Short mmCIF file of C-alpha atoms in Angstrom, two decimals:
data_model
loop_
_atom_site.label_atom_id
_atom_site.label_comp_id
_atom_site.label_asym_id
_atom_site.label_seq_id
_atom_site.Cartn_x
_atom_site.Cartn_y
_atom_site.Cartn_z
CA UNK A 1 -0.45 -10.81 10.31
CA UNK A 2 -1.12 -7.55 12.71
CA UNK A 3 2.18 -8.63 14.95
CA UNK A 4 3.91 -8.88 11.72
CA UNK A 5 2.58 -5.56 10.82
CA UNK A 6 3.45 -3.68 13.61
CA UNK A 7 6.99 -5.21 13.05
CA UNK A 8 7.56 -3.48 9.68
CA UNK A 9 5.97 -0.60 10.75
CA UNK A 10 8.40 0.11 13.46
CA UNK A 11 11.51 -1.05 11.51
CA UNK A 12 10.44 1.39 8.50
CA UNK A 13 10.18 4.17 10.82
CA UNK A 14 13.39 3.72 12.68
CA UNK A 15 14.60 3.39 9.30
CA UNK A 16 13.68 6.39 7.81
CA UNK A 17 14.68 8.09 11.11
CA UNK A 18 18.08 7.22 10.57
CA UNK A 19 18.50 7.68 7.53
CA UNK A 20 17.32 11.25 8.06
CA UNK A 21 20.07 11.63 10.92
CA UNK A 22 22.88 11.72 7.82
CA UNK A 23 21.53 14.99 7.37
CA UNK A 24 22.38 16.06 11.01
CA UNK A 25 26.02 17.85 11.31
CA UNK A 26 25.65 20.58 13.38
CA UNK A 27 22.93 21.59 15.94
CA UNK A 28 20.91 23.47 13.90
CA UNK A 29 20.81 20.78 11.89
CA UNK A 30 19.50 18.69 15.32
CA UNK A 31 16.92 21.19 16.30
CA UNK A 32 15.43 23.26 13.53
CA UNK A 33 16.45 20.94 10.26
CA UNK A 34 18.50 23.48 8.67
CA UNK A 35 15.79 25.61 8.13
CA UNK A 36 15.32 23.79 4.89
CA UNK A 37 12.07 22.61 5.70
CA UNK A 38 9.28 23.02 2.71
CA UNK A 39 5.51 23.95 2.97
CA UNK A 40 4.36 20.77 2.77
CA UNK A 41 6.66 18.87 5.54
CA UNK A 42 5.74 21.71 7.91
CA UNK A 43 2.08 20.94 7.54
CA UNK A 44 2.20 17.21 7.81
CA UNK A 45 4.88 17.41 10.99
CA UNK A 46 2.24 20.29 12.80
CA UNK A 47 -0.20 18.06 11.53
CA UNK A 48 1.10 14.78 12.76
CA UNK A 49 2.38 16.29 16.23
CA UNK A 50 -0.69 17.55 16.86
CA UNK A 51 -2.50 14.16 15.70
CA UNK A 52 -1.76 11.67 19.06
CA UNK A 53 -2.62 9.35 21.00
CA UNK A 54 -5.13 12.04 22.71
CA UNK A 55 -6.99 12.21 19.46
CA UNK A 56 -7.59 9.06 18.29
CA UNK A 57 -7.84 7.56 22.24
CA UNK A 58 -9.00 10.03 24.51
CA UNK A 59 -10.77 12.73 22.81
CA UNK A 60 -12.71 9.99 21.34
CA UNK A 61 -14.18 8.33 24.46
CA UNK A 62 -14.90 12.02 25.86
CA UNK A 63 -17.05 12.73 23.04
CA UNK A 64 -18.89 9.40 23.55
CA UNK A 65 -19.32 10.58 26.91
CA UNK A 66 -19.60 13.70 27.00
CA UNK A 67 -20.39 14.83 23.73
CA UNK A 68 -18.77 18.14 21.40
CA UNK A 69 -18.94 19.85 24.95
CA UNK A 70 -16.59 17.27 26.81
CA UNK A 71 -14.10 18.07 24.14
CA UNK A 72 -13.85 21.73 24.05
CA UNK A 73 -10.13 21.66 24.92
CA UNK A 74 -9.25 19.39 22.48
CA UNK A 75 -9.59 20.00 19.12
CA UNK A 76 -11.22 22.94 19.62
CA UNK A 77 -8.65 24.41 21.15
CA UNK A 78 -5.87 23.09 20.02
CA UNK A 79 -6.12 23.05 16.32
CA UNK A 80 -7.27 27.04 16.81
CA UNK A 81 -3.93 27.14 18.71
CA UNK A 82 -2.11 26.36 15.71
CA UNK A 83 -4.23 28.75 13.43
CA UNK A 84 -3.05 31.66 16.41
CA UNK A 85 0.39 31.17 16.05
CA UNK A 86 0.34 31.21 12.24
CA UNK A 87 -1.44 34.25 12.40
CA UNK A 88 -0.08 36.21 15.11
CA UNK A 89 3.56 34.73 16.50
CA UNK A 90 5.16 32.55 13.18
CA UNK A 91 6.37 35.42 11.03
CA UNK A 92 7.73 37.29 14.40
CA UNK A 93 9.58 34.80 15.87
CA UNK A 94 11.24 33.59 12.78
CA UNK A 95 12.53 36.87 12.16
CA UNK A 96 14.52 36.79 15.26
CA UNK A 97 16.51 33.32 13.93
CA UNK A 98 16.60 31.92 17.24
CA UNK A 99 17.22 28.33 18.51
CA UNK A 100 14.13 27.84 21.19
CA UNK A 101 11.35 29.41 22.47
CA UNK A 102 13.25 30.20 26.46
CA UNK A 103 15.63 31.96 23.55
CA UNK A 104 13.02 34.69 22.84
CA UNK A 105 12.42 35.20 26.67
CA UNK A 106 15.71 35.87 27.82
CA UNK A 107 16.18 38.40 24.33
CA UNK A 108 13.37 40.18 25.34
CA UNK A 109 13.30 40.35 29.38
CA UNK A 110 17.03 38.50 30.69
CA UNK A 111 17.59 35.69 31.99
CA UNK A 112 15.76 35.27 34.90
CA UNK A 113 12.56 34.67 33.21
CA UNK A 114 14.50 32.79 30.51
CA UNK A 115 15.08 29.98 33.10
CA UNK A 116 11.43 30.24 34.46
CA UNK A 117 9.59 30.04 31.32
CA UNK A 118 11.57 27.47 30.48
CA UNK A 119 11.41 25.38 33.53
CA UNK A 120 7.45 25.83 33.22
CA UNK A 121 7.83 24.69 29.49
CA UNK A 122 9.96 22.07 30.20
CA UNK A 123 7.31 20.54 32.83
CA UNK A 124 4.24 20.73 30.96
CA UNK A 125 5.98 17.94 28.75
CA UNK A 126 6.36 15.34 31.20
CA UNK A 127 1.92 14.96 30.92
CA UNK A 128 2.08 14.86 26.83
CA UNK A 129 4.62 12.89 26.28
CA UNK A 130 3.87 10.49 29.04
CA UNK A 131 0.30 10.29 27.17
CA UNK A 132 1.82 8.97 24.17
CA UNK A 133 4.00 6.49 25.99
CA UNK A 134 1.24 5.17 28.01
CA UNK A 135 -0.93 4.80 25.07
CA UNK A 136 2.16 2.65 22.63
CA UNK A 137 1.95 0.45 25.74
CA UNK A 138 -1.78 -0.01 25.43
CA UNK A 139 -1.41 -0.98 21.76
CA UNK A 140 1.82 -3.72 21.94
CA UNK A 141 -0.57 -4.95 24.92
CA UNK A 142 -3.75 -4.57 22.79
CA UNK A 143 -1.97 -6.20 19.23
CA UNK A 144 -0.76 -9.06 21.29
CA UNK A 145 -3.38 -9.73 23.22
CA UNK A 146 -1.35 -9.65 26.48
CA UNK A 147 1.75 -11.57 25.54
CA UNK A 148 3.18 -7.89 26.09
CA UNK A 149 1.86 -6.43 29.19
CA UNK A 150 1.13 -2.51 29.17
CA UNK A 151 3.91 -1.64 31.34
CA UNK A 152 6.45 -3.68 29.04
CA UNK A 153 4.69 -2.02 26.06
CA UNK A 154 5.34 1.69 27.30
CA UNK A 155 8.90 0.74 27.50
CA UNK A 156 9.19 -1.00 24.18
CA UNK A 157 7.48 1.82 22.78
CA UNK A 158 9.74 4.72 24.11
CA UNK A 159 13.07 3.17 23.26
CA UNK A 160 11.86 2.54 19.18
CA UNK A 161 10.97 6.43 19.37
CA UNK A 162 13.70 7.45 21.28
CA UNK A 163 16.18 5.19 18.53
CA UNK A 164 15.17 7.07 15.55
CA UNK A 165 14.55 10.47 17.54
CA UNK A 166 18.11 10.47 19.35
CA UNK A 167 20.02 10.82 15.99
CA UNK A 168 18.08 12.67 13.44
CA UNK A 169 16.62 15.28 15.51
CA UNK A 170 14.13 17.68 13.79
CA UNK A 171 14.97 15.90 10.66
CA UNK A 172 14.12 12.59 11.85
CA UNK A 173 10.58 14.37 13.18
CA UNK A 174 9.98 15.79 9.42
CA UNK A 175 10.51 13.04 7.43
CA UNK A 176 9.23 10.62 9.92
CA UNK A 177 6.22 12.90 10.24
CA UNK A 178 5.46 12.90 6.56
CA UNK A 179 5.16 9.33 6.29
CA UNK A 180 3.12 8.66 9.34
CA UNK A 181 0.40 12.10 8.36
CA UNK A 182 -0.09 9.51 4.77
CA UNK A 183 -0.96 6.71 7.03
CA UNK A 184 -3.59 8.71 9.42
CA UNK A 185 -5.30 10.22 6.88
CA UNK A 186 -5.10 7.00 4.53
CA UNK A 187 -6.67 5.10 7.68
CA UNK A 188 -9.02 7.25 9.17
CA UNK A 189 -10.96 8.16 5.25
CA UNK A 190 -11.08 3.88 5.01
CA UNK A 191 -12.16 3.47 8.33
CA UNK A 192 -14.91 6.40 8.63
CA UNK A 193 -15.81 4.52 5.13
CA UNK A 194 -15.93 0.85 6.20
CA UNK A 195 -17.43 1.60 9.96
CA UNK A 196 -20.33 3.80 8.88
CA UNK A 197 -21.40 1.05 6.36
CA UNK A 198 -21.66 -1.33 9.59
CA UNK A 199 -23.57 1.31 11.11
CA UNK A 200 -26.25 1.82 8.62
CA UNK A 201 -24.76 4.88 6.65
CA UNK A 202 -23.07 8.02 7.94
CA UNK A 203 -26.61 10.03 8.00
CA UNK A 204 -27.35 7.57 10.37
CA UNK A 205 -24.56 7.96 12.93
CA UNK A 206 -25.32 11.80 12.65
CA UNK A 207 -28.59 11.77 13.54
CA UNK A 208 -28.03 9.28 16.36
CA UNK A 209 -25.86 11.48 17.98
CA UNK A 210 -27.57 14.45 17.79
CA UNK A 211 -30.81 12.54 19.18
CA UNK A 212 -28.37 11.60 21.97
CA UNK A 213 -27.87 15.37 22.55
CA UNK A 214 -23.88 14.63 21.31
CA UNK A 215 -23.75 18.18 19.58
CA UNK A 216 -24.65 20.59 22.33
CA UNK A 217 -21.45 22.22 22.44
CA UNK A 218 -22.82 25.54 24.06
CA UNK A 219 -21.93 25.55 28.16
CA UNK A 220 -25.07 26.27 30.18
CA UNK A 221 -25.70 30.03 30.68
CA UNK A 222 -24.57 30.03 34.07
CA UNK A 223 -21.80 31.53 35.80
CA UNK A 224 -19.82 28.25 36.76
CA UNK A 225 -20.51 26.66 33.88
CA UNK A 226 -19.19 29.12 31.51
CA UNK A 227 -16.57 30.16 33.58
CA UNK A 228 -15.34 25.96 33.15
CA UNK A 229 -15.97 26.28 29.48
CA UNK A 230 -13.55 29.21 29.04
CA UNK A 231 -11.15 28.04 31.26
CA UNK A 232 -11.09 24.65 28.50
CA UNK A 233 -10.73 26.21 26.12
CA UNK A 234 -7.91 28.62 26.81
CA UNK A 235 -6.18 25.90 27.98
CA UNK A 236 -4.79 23.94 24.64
CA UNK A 237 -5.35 27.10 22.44
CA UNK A 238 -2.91 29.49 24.61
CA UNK A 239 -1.34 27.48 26.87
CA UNK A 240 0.15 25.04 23.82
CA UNK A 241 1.47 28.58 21.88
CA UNK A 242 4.43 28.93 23.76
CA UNK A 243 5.69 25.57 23.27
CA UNK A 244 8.68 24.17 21.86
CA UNK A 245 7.66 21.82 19.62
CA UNK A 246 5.51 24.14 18.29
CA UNK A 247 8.49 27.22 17.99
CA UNK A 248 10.65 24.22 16.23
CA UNK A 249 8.32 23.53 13.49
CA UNK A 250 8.09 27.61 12.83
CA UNK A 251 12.03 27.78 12.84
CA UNK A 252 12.02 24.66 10.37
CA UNK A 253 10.50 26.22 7.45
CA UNK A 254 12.43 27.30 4.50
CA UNK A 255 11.18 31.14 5.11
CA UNK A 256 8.85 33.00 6.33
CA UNK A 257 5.59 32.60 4.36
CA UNK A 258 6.45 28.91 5.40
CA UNK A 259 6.17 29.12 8.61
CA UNK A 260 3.07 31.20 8.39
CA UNK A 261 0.70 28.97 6.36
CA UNK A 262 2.15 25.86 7.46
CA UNK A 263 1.20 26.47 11.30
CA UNK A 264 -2.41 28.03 9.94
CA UNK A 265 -2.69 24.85 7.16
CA UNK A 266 -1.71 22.14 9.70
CA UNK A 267 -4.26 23.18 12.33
CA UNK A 268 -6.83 23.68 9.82
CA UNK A 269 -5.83 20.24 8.47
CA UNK A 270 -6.16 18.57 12.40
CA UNK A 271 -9.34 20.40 12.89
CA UNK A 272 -10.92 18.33 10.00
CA UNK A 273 -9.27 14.85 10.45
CA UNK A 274 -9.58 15.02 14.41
CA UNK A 275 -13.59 14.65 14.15
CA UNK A 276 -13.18 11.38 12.16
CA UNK A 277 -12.19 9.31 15.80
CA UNK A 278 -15.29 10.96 17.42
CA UNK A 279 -17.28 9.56 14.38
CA UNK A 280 -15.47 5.67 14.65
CA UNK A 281 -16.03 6.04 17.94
CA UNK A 282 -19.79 6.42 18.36
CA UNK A 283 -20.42 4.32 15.20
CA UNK A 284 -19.69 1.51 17.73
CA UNK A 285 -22.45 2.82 20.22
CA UNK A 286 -24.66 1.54 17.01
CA UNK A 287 -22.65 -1.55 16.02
CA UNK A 288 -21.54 -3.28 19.93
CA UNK A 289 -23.69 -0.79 22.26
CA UNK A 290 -23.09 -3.65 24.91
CA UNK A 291 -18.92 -3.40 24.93
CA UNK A 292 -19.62 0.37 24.65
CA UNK A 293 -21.88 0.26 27.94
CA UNK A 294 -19.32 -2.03 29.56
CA UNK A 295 -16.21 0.55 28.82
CA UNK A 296 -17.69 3.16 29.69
CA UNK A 297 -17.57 1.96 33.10
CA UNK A 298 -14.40 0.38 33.08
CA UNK A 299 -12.28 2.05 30.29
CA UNK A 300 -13.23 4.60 27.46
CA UNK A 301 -9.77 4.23 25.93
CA UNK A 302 -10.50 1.10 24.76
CA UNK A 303 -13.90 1.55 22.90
CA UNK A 304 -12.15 1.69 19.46
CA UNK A 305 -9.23 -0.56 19.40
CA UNK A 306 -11.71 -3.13 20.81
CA UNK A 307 -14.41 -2.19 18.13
CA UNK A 308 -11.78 -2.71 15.40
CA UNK A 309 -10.44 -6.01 16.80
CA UNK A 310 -13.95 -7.68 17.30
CA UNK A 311 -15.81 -6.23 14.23
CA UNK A 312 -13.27 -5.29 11.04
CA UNK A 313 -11.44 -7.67 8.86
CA UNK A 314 -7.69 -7.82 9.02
CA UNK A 315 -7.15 -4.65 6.97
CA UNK A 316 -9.46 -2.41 8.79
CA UNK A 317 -7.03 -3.68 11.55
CA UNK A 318 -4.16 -2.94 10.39
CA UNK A 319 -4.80 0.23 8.49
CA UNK A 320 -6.29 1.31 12.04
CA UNK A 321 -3.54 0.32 14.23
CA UNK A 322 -1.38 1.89 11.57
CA UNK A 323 -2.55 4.88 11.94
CA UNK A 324 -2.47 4.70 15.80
CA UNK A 325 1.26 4.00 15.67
CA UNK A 326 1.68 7.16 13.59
CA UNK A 327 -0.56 9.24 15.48
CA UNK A 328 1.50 8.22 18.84
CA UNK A 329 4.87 8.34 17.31
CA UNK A 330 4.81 11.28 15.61
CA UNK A 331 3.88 13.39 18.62
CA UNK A 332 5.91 11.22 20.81
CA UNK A 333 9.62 11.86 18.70
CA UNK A 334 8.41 15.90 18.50
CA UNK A 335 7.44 16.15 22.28
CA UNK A 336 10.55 14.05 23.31
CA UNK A 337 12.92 16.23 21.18
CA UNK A 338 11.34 19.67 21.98
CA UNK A 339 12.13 19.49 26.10
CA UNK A 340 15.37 18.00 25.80
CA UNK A 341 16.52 20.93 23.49
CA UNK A 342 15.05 23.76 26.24
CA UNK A 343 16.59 22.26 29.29
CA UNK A 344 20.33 21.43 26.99
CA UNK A 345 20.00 25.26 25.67
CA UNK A 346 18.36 27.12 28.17
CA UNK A 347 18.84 26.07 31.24
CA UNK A 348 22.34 23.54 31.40
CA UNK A 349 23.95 25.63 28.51
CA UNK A 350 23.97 28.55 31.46
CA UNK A 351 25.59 26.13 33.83
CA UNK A 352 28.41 24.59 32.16
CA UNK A 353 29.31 27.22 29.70
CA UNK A 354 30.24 27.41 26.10
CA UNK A 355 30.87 24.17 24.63
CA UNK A 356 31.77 23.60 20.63
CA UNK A 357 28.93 22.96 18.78
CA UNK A 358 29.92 19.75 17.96
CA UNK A 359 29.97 18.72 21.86
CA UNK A 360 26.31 20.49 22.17
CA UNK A 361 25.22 18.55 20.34
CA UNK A 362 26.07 15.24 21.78
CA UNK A 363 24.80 16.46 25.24
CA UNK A 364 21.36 17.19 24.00
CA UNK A 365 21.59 14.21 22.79
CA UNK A 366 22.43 12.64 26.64
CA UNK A 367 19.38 15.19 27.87
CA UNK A 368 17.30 13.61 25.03
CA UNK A 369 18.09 9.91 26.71
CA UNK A 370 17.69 11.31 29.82
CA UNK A 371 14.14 12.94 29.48
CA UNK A 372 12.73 9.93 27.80
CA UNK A 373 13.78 7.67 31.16
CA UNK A 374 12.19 9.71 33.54
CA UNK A 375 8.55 10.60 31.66
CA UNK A 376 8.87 6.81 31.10
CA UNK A 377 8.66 6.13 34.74
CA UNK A 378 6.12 9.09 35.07
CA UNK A 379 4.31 7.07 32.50
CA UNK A 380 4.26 3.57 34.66
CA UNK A 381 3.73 5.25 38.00
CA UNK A 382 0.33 7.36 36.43
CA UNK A 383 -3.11 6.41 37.15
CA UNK A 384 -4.47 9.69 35.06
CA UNK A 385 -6.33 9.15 31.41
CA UNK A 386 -4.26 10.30 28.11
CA UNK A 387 -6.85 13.30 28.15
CA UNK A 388 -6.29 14.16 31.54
CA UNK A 389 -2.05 13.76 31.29
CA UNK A 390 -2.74 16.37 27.56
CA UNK A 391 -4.95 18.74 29.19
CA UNK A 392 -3.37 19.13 32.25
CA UNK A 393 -0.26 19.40 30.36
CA UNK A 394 -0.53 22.94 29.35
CA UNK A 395 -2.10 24.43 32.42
CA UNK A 396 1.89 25.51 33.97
CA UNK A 397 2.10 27.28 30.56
CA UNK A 398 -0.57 29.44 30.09
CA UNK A 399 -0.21 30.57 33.29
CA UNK A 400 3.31 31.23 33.51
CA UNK A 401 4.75 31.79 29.66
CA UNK A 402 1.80 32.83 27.60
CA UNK A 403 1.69 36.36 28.76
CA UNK A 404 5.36 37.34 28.84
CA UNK A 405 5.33 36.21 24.78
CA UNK A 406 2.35 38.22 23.69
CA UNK A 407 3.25 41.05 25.39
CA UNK A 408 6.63 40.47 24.76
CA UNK A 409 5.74 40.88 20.95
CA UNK A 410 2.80 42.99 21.16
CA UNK A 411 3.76 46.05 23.68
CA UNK A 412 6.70 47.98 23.70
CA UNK A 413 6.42 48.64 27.39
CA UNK A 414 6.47 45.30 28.76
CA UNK A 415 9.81 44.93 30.62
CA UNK A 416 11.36 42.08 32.61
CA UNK A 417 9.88 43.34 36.03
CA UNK A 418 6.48 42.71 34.81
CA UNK A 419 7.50 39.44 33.11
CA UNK A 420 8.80 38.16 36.50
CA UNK A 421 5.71 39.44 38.40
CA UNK A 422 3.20 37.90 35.73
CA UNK A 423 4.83 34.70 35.99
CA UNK A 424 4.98 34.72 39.71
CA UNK A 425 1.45 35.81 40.25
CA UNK A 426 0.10 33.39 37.41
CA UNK A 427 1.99 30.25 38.83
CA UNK A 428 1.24 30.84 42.63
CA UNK A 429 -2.44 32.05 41.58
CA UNK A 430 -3.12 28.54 40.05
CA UNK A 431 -1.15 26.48 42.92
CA UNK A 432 -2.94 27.52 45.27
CA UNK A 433 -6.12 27.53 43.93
CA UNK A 434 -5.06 23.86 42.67
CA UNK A 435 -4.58 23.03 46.23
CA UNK A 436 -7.15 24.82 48.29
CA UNK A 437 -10.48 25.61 46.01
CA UNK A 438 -9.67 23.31 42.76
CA UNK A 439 -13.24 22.95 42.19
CA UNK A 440 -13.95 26.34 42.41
CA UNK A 441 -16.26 29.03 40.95
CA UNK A 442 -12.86 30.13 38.61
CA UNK A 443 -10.77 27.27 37.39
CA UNK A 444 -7.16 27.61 38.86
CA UNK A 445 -5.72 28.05 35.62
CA UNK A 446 -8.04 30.62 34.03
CA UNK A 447 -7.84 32.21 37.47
CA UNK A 448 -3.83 32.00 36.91
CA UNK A 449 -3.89 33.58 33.48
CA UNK A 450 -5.96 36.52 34.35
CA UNK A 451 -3.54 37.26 37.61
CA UNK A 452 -0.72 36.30 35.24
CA UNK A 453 -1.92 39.51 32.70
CA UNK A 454 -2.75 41.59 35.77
CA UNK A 455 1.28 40.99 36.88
CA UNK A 456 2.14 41.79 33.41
CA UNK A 457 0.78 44.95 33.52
CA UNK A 458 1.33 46.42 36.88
CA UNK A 459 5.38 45.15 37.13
CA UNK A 460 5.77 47.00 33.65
CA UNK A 461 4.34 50.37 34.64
CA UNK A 462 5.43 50.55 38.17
CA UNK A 463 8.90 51.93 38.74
CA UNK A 464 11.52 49.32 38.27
CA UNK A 465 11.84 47.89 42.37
CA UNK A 466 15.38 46.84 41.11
CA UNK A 467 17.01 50.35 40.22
CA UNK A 468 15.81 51.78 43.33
CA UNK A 469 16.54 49.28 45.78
CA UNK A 470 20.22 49.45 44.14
CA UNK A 471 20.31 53.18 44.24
CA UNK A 472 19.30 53.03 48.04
CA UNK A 473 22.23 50.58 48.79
CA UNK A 474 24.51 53.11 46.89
#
């Protein structure tokens, strides 16, 4: 009955996919859903991006772990990374009616550092979405109890997303984003429910955990330690603003106002729903502390898809891995779509030239096939967690494109000299340090960022090295 399940599932969501693909005729259409978008489809398609296989997998395991501090990155930070770009970026960068984030970048300081932001955007996807691919392989594997192996599962699982996501677009997100935010937050209210019954009552859980010291979110008030808890945390909730997937789902809304309280309402709505894994999750420390023990030696990931196979009736079961599917397929279509659209726009559009927009269309749609082959093999040749492949993800960001953007926005004097000097000094900064003293007083990345602001600074005030070295030749 699971298998059979997990059939329907799929076919209703390629489905619904491509049905939504009618609505696709032009590329706005393909990339920002006509800006028809209401409030409610923006918050349940942040919502259900945001809502992965990192939340219900890995975010879950680090908390049994680690506890709230393990997990500072994630959904800490990023659910207050959606609440920031509500507040602060949404109602600017709709204003400017453009087609992708590397768009605002080469408005606002040329091309050069178009192509750089972008190439930096474009490679913190290969970690995220390979998360999600790794993980739909883990559940065909899982649901058929090895008849499908993992690696056959991760392929399975990227061509159904990449079928309803190659067509649609942004509308094919939306609509298939709406009807798998139902299922999560249908699931995860039953199974918080059903599970803390089996473990003697929610109070019960609660004060297990914080006997277990499982709350202690605060780092220790020393200088490495806090210095690795900031570094965490600025990860997700700066590094993941100047995203595309993000930038799409502000451009999608109907107006303004849209965009604004759908970017603050979705993150507020992930920060509540993503603590309901954590809680499944160390209700089975009480109910199987044995297979807890065991995975946490061998494989965190698997503490609640095991739980809900050996303890739960069929419908726990399939209202879980229900809402596992969604979780993984709703990020996976958004963060498939959103690098395929920056490379096609912002980086290939440069090198071939105008095209009609009906033939720009069709090659994003090639890039689109293209991307999801190669983070597919990234996905099989991998050995890092889903937590690890998300948080590392937005490390080349924050140090290389969130600077440019909020100065960018926020001070007239930033120019493209300090742009390029902010991303240079940010990206070698954190390579370096990556390769040579990763483990550090200073993470690499938060070491990045603040060399990254410094660059910002110092290339905008100092005399632009361009116009002189030109008037010299003359």
């Amino acid at each position: 009955m699971l298998i059979w399940f997990v059939m329907i599932y799929l076919l209703v969501s390629i489905g619904i996919g491509l049905y939504a693909a009618t609505r696709v005729h032009n590329v706005k259409d393909y990339v920002m859903a006509g800006r028809h978008l209401p409030l409610y489809v923006v918050t349940a398609t942040v919502f259900a991006t945001w809502f992965g296989a990192e939340t219900v997998l890995g975010i879950s395991a680090k908390f049994v772990k680690d506890g709230l501090h393990g997990v500072v990155e994630d959904p800490f930070g990023a659910s207050m990374c959606l609440i920031l770009v509500g507040a602060f970026f949404a109602a600017k960068l709709y204003r400017m009616n453009l087609i992708t984030i590397g768009d605002y970048y080469r408005v606002r300081f040329g091309r050069t550092v178009e192509v750089l932001t972008s190439i930096a955007i474009i490679l913190s996807y290969l970690g995220w979405v390979a998360a999600q691919i790794v993980a739909l392989g883990l559940v065909f594997s899982f649901v058929t109890q090895g008849a499908v192996s993992h690696n056959e599962g991760m392929v399975i699982g990227a061509t159904i997303v990449l079928a309803y996501t190659l067509f649609g677009g942004m509308w094919s997100v939306a609509m298939t984003d709406a009807f798998q935010m139902t299922i999560i937050v249908v699931a995860m209210l039953y199974l918080a429910w059903f599970l803390s019954g089996m473990a003697g009552g929610a109070e019960v859980v609660v004060r297990h955990a914080a006997a277990a010291d499982k709350f202690n979110f605060w780092p220790e008030l020393n200088a490495r330690e806090v210095f690795a808890f900031i570094g965490a945390a600025v990860t997700m909730m700066l590094g993941s603003i100047p995203q595309q997937d993000v930038f799409q789902r502000v451009m999608s809304a109907k107006n303004e106002k849209t965009a604004v309280r759908g970017a603050i309402f979705g993150g507020g709505l992930y920060f509540m729903f993503a603590f309901i894994p954590l809680f499944l999750a160390y209700c089975a420390t009480l109910i199987d502390p044995a297979m807890v023990n065991a995975l946490l030696e061998k494989d965190t990931q698997l503490i609640l898809p095991t739980l809900i196979m050996n303890h739960t009736p069929v419908l726990a079961q399939v209202l879980f891995f229900g809402a596992l599917l969604s979780a993984i397929m709703s990020t996976a279509s958004g963060t498939l779509l959103a690098p395929s659209v920056t490379f096609t726009e912002n980086i290939l559009k440069g090198i071939i030239g105008h095209q009609s927009d009906r033939h720009f269309l069709w090659t994003m749609r090639v890039v689109v096939v293209c991307f999801t082959i190669g983070v597919t093999l990234f996905a099989l040749t991998s050995s890092a967690s889903i937590y690890e492949m998300v948080g590392n993800a937005y490390k080349v960001t924050l140090v290389a494109a969130f600077i440019p953007l909020v100065c960018g926005l926020y001070w007239k004097r930033a120019n493209n000299q300090g742009a390029l000097f902010s991303i240079i000094g940010g990206v070698s900064t954190w390579l370096l340090m990556e390769i040579f003293n990763a483990d550090g007083l200073v993470p690499p990345q938060l070491a990045g960022l603040l060399i990254s602001a410094l660059g910002m600074i110092a290339g905008s005030l100092l005399p632009n090295l361009s116009k002189q070295h030109r008037y010299v030749r003359g």
